Short mmCIF file of C-alpha atoms and ligand atoms in Angstrom, two decimals:
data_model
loop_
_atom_site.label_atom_id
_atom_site.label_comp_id
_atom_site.label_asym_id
_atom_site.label_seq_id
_atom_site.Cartn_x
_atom_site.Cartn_y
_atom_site.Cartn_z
CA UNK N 14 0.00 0.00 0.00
CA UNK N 15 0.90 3.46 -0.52
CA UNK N 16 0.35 6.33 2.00
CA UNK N 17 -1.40 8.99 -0.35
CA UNK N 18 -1.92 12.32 0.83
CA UNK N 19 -5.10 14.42 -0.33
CA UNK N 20 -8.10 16.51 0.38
CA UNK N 21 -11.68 15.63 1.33
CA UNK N 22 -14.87 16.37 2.42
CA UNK N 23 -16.26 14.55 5.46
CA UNK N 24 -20.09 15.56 5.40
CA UNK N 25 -22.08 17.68 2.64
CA UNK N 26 -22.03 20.79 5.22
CA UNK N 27 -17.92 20.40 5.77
CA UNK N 28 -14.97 22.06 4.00
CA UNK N 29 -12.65 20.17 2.41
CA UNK N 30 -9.68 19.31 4.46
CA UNK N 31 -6.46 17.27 4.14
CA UNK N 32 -7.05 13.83 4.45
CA UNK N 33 -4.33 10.70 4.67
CA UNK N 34 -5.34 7.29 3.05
CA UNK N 35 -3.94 4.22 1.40
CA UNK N 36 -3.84 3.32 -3.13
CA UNK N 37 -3.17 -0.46 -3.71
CA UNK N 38 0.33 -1.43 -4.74
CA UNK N 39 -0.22 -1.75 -8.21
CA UNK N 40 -1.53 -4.97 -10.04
CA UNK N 41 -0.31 -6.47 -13.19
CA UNK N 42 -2.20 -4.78 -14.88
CA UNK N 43 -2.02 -1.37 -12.66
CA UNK N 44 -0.51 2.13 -13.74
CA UNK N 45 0.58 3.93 -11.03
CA UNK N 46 0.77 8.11 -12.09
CA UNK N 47 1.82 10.93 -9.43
CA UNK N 48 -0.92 13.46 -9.72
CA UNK N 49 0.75 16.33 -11.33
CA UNK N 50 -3.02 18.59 -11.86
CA UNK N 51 -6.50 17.98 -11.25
CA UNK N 52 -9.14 20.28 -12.17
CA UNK N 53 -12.34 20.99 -10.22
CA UNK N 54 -15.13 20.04 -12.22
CA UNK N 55 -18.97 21.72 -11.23
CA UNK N 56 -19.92 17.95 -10.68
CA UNK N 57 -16.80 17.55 -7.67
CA UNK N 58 -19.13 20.18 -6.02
CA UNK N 59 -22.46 19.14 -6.68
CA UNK N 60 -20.77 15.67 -5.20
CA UNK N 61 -19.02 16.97 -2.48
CA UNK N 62 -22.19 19.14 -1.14
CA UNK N 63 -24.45 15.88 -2.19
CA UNK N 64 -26.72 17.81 -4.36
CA UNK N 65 -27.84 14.62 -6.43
CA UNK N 66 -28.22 12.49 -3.13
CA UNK N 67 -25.89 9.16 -2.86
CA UNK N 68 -22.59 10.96 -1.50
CA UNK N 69 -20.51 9.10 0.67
CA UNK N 70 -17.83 10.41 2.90
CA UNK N 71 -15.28 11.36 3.26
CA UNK N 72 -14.94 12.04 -0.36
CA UNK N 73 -11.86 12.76 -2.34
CA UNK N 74 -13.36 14.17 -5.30
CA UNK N 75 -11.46 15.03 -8.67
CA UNK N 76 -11.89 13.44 -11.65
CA UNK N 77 -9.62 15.72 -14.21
CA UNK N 78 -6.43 13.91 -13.39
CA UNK N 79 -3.37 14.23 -15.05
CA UNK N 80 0.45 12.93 -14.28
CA UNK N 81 3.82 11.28 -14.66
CA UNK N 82 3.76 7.48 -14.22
CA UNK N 83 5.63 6.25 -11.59
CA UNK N 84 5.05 2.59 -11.86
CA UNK N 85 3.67 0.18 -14.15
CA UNK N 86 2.26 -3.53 -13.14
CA UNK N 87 4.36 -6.56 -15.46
CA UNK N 88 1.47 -6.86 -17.93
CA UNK N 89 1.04 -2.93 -18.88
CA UNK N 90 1.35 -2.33 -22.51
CA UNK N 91 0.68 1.18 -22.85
CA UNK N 92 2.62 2.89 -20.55
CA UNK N 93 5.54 3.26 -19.22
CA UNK N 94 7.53 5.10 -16.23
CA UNK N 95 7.78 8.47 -16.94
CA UNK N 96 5.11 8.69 -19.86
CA UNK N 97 2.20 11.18 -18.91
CA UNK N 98 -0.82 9.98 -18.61
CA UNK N 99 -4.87 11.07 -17.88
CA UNK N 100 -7.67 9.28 -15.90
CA UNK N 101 -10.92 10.50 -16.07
CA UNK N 102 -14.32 10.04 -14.24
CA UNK N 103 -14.44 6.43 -14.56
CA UNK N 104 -11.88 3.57 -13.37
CA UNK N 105 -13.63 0.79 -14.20
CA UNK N 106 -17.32 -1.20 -15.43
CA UNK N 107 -18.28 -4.68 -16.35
CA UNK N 108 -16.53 -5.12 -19.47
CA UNK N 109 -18.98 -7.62 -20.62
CA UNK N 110 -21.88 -5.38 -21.50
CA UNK N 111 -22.91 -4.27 -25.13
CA UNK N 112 -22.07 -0.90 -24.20
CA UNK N 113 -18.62 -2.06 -22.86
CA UNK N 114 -17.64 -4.04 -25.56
CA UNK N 115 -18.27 -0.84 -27.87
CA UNK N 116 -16.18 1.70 -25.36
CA UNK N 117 -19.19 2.75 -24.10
CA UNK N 118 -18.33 2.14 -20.65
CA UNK N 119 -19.92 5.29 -19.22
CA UNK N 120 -23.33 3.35 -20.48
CA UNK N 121 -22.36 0.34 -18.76
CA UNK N 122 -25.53 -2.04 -18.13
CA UNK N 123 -24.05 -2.50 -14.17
CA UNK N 124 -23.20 1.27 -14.10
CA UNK N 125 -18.93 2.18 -14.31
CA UNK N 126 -16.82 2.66 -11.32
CA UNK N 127 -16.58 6.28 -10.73
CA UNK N 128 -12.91 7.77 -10.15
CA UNK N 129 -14.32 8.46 -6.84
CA UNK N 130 -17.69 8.35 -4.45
CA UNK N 131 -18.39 5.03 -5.96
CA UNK N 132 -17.20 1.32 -4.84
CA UNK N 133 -14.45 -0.85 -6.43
CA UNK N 134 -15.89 -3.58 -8.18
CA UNK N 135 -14.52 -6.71 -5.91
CA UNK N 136 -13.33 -5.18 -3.06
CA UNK N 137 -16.34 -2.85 -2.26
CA UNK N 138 -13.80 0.07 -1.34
CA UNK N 139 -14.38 3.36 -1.81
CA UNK N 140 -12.81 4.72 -4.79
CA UNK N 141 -11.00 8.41 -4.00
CA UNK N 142 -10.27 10.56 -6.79
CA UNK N 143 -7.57 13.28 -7.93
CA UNK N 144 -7.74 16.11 -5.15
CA UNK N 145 -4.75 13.58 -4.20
CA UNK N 146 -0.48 12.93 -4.60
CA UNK N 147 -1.41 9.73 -6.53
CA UNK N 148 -4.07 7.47 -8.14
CA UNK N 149 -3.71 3.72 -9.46
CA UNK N 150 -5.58 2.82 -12.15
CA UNK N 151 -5.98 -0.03 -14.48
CA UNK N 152 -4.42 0.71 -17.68
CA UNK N 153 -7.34 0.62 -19.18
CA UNK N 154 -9.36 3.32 -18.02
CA UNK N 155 -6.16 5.40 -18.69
CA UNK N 156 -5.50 7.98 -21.68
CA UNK N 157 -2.34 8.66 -22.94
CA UNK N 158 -0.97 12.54 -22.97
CA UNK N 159 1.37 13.50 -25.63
CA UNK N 160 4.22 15.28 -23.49
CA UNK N 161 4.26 18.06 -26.05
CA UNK N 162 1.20 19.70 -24.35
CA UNK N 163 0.78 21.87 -21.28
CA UNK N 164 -0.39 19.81 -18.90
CA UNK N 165 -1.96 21.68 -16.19
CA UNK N 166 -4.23 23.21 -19.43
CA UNK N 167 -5.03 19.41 -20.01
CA UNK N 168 -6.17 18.20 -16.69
CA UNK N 169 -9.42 19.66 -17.73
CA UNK N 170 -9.95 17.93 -21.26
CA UNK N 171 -10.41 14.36 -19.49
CA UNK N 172 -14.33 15.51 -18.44
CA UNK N 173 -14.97 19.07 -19.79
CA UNK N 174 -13.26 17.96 -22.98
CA UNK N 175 -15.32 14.80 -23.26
CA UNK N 176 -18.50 15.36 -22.32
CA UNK N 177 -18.72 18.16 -24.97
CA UNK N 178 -16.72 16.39 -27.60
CA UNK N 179 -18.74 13.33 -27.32
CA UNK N 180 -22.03 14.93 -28.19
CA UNK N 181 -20.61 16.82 -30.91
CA UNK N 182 -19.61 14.03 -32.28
CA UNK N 183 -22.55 11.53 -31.71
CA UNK N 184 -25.04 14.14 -33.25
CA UNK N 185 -22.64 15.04 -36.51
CA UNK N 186 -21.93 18.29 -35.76
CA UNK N 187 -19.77 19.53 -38.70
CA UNK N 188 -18.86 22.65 -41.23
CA UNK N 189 -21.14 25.10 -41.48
CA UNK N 190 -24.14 24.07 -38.76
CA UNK N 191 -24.99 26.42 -36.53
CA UNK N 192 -24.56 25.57 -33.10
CA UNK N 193 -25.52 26.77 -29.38
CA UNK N 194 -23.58 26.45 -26.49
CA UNK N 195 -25.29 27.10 -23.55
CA UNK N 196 -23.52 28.19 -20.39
CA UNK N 197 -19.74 29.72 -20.74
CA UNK N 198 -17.93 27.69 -18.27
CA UNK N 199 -15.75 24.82 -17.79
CA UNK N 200 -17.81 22.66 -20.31
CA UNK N 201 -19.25 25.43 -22.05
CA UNK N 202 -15.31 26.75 -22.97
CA UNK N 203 -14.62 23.21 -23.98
CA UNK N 204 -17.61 22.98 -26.26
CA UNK N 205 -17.25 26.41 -28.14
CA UNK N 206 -13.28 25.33 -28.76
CA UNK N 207 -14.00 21.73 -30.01
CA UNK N 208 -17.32 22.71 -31.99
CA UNK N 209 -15.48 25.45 -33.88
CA UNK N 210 -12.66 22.94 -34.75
CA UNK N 211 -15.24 21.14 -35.89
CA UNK N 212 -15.99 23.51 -38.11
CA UNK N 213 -19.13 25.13 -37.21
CA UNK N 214 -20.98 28.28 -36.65
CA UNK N 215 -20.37 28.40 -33.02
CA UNK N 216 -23.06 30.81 -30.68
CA UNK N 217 -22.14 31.19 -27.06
CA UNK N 218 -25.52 31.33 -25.33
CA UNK N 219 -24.95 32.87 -22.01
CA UNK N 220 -26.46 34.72 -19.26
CA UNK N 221 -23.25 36.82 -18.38
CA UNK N 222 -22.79 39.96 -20.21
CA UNK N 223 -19.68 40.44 -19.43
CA UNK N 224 -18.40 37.01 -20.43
CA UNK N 225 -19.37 37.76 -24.54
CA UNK N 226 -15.55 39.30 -25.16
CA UNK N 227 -14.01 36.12 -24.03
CA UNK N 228 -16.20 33.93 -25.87
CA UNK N 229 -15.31 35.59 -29.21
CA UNK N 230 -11.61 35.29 -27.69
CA UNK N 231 -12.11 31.46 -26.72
CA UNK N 232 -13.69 31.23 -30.85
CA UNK N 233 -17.46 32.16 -30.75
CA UNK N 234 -18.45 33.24 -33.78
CA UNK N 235 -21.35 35.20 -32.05
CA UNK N 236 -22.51 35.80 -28.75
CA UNK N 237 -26.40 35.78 -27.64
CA UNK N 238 -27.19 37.13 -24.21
CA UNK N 239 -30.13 34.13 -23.02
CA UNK N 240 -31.91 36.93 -20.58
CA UNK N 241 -32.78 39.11 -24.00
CA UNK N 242 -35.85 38.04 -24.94
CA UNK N 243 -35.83 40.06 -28.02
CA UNK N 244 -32.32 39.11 -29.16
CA UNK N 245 -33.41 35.06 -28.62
CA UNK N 246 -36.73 35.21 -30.72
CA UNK N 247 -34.88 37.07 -33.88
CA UNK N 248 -32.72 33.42 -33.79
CA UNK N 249 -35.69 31.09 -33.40
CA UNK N 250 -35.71 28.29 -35.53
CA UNK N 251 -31.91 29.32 -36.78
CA UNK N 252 -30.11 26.41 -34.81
CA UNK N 253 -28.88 22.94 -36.25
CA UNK N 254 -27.35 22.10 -32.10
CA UNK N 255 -27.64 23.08 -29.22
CA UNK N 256 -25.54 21.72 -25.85
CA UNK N 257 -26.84 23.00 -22.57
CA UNK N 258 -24.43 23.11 -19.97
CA UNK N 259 -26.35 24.65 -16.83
CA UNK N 260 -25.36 22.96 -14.33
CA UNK N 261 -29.08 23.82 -12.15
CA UNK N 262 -32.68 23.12 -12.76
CA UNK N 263 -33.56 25.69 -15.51
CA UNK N 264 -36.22 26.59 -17.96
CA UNK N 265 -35.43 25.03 -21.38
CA UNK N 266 -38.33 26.25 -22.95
CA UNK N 267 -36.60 29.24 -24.46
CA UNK N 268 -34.02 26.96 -25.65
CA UNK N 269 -35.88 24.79 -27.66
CA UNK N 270 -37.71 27.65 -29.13
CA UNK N 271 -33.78 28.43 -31.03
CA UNK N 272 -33.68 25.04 -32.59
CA UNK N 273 -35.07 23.89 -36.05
CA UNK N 274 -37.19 21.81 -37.50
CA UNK N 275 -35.70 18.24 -36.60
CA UNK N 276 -32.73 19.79 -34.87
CA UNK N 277 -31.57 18.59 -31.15
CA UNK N 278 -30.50 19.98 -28.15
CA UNK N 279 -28.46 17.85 -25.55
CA UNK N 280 -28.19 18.34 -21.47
CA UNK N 281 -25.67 17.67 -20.11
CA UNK N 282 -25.37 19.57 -16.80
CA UNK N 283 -29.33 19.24 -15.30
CA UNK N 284 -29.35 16.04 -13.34
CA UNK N 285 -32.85 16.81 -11.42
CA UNK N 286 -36.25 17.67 -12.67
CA UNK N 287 -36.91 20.56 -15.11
CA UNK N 288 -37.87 23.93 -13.87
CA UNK N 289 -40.38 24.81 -14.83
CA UNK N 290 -41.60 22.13 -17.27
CA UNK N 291 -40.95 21.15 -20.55
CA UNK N 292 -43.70 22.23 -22.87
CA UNK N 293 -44.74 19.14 -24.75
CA UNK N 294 -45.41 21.57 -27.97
CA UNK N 295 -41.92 22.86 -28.09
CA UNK N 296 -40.72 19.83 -29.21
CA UNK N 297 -43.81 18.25 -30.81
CA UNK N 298 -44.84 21.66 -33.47
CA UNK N 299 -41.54 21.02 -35.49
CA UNK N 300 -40.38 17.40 -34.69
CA UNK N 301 -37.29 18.64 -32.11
CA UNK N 302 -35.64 16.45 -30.51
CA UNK N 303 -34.55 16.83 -26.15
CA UNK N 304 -31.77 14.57 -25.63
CA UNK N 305 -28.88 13.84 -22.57
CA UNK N 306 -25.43 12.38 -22.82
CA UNK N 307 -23.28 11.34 -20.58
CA UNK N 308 -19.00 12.11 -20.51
CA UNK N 309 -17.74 9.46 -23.21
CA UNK N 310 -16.33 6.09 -23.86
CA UNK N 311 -12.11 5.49 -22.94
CA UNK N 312 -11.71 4.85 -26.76
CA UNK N 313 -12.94 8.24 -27.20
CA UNK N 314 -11.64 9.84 -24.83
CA UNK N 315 -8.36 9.08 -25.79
CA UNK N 316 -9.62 10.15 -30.19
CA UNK N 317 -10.34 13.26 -28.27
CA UNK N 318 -7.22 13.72 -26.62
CA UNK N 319 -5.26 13.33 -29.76
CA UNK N 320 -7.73 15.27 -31.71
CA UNK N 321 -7.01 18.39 -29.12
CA UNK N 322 -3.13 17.73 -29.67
CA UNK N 323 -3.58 17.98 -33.22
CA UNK N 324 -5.68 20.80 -33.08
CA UNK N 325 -3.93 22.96 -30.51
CA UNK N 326 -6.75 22.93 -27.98
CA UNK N 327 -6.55 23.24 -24.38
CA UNK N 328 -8.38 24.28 -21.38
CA UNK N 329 -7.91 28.22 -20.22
CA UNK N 330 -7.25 27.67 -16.60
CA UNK N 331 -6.77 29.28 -13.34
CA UNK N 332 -4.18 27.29 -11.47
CA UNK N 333 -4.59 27.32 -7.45
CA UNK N 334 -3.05 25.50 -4.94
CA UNK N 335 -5.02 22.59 -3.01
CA UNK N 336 -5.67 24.19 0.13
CA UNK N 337 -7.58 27.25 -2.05
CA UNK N 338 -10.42 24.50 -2.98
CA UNK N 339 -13.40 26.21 -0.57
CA UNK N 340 -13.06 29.12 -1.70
CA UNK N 341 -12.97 27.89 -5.29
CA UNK N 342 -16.04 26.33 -5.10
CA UNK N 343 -17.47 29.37 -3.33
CA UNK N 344 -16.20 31.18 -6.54
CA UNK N 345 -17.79 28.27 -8.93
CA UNK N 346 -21.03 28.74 -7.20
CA UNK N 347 -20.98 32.30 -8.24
CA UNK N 348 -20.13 31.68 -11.94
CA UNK N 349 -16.87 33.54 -11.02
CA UNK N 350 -14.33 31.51 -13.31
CA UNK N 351 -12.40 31.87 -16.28
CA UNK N 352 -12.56 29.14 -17.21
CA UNK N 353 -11.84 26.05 -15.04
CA UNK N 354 -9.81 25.99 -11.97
CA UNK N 355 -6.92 23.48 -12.11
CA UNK N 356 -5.29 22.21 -8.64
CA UNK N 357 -1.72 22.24 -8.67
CA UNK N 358 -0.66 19.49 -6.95
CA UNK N 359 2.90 20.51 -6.24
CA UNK N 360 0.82 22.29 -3.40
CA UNK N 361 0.11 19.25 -1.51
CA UNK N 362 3.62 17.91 -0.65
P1 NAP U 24 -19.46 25.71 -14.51
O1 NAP U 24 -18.02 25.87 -14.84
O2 NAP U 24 -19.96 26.20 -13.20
O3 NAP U 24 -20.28 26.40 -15.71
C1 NAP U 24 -21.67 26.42 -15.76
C2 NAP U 24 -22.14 27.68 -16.51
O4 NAP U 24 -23.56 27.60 -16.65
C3 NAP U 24 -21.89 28.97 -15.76
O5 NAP U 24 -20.62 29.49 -15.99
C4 NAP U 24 -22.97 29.88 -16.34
O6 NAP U 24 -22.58 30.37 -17.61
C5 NAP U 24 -24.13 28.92 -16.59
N1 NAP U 24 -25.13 28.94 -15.52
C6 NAP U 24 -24.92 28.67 -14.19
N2 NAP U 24 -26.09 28.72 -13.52
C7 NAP U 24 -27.04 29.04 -14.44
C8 NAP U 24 -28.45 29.22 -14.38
N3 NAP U 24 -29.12 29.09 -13.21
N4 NAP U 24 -29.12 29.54 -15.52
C9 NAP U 24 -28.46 29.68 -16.69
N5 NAP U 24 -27.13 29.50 -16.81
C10 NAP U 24 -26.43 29.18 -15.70
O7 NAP U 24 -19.89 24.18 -14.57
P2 NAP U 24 -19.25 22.98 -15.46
O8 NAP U 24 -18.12 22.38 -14.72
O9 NAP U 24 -19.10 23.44 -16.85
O10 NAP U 24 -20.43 21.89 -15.36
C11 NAP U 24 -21.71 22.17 -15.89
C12 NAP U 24 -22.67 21.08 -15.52
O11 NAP U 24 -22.36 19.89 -16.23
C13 NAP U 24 -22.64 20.67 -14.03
O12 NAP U 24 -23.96 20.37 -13.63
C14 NAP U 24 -21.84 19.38 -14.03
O13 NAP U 24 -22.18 18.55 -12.93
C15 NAP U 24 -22.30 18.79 -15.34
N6 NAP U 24 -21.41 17.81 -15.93
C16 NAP U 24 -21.99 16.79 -16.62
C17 NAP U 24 -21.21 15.86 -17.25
C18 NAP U 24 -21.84 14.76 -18.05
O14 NAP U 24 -21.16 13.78 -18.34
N7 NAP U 24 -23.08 14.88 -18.45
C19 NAP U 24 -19.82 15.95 -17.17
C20 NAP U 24 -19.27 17.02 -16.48
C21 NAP U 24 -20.06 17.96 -15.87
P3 NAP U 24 -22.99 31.85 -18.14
O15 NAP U 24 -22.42 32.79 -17.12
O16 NAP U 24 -22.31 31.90 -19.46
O17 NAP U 24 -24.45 31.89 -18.25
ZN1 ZN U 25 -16.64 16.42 -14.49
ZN1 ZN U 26 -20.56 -2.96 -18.81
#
């Protein structure tokens, strides 16, 4: 076993404070990586304050992990000591499952293994994630990282970058679509950068004012301020996408209204019931299509890794040091980031 040092929460109500546990030695088929960043995802919060019910503490949350490997079990093919290397929200699933057995496994039939506030599949323990010196990992629910890229700026690509790539790509988004991204922050960044690679018409749909400079900046083609009722109804009907980011019950009424005929708009931040309802009509008067989608599969997680590298894409990140995280979250809570907060884990030791 390996002492690990990191940070958790102990009750939904608690900060987070340093916490000392134990990682496995590493199996045969085990990468062990020194935690070099980990960025704070909105999810870590709603986790760590148990917004969606189902916490356990203490948590260790952190599930934008990236580092050096350290050691490598005798049957590892992929890595070796020294490489750099990315884990995500999951650690493991069945493996057996149709969605498995297509890299789906964040659609696994017996649910995945969360990087942390889940169990370990045969040992029941809890699984603790990045807000930590170390993780071990089986090799297969780990991404490589070409060395050539900043890595604190990657940390947040292995769940921002995913969960908006993965849509994108799922529902075709390509040149010259028009697409709506809904909610300029850690995902919402992600999304605008990968769907203008992608080559679309990129709209940052936001509620902030003042964020509409720096989504040009991050690539936004055009800005459209969600609270201006007049400036939403000129663009109904005018979208081909739309991915919805709000990370709180909301009303996506006005949303819908934006999209055209057969067009579909994905959630991917609104766990809990809608508020206030979905109006059956919005969808029904010109065949539109609501639809959810969850992170994406190791396979591509790792195509969208590479396509990043090869695009020059990275997160724009405030580093802070571990012991900063409550008042980061206080700041997350308040929409007050530009545009993800990476923990540097140099901090810890
Ligand atoms: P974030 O950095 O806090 O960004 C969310 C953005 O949504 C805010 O910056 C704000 O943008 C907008 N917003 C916040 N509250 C709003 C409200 N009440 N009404 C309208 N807009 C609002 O959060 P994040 O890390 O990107 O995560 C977003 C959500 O996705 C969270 O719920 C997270 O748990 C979830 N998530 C889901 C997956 C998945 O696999 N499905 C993966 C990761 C995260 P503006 O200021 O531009 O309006
Ligand atoms: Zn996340
Ligand atoms: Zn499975």
């Amino acid at each position: 076993m390996t002492k690990t040092r990191g940070y958790a929460a102990q009750s939904a109500t608690s900060p987070l404070t340093p916490f000392d546990f134990e990682r496995r030695e590493p199996g045969p088929h085990d990468v062990q990586i020194e935690i070099l960043y980990c960025g704070i995802c909105h999810t870590d919060l709603h986790q760590a304050r148990n917004h969606w019910g189902g916490s356990m503490y203490p948590m260790v949350p952190g599930h934008e992990i990236v580092g050096r490997v350290t050691r490598v079990g005798a049957k590892v093919t992929k890595f070796k000591v020294d490489d750099f290397a990315g884990v995500g929200c999951m650690v493991d699933s069945c493996r057996r499952c149709p969605a498995c057995e297509e890299g789906l496994e964040q659609y696994c039939a017996e649910g995945p293994t969360w990087s942390y506030n889940s169990k370990e599949r045969g040992t029941g323990e809890m699984t603790f994630g990045g807000y930590s010196e170390h993780i071990v990992t089986e090799e297969r629910f780990v991404v490589k990282i070409p060395g050539s890229l900043d890595m604190k700026a990657v940390a947040p690509l292995l769940c921002a970058g995913i969960t908006t790539y993965s849509p994108l790509r799922h529902w075709e988004v390509e040149e010259g679509q028009r697409v709506g991204i809904i909610g300029l922050g850690g995902l919402g960044h992600m999304g605008v950068k990968i769907a203008k690679a992608f080559g679309a018409e990129v709209v940052m749909i936001t509620t902030s004012p003042a964020k509409g400079q720096d989504a040009i900046r991050l690539g936004a083609d055009e800005v459209l301020i969600s609270k201006d009722a007049a400036a939403m109804a000129k663009q109904a009907s005018s979208f081909n996408f739309l991915l919805d980011t709000i990370p709180n019950p909301h009303d996506v009424n006005p949303y819908l209204t934006l999209l055209k005929r057969d067009a579909t708009m994905v959630l991917v931040g609104a766990l809990t019931a809608l508020e206030p309802p979905l109006i059956g009509a919005n969808l029904i008067a010109s065949r539109k299509t609501l639809a959810g989608s969850v992170i994406g599969g190791i396979p591509e997680t790792q195509e969208m890794i590479d396509f990043c590298a090869a695009h020059d894409i990275v997160s724009d990140v405030e580093v802070i040091p571990m012991h900063a995280i409550n008042e980061a979250y206080e700041r997350l809570l308040k929409n007050d980031v530009r545009y993800r907060f990476v923990i540097d884990m140099a901090s810890l030791k």
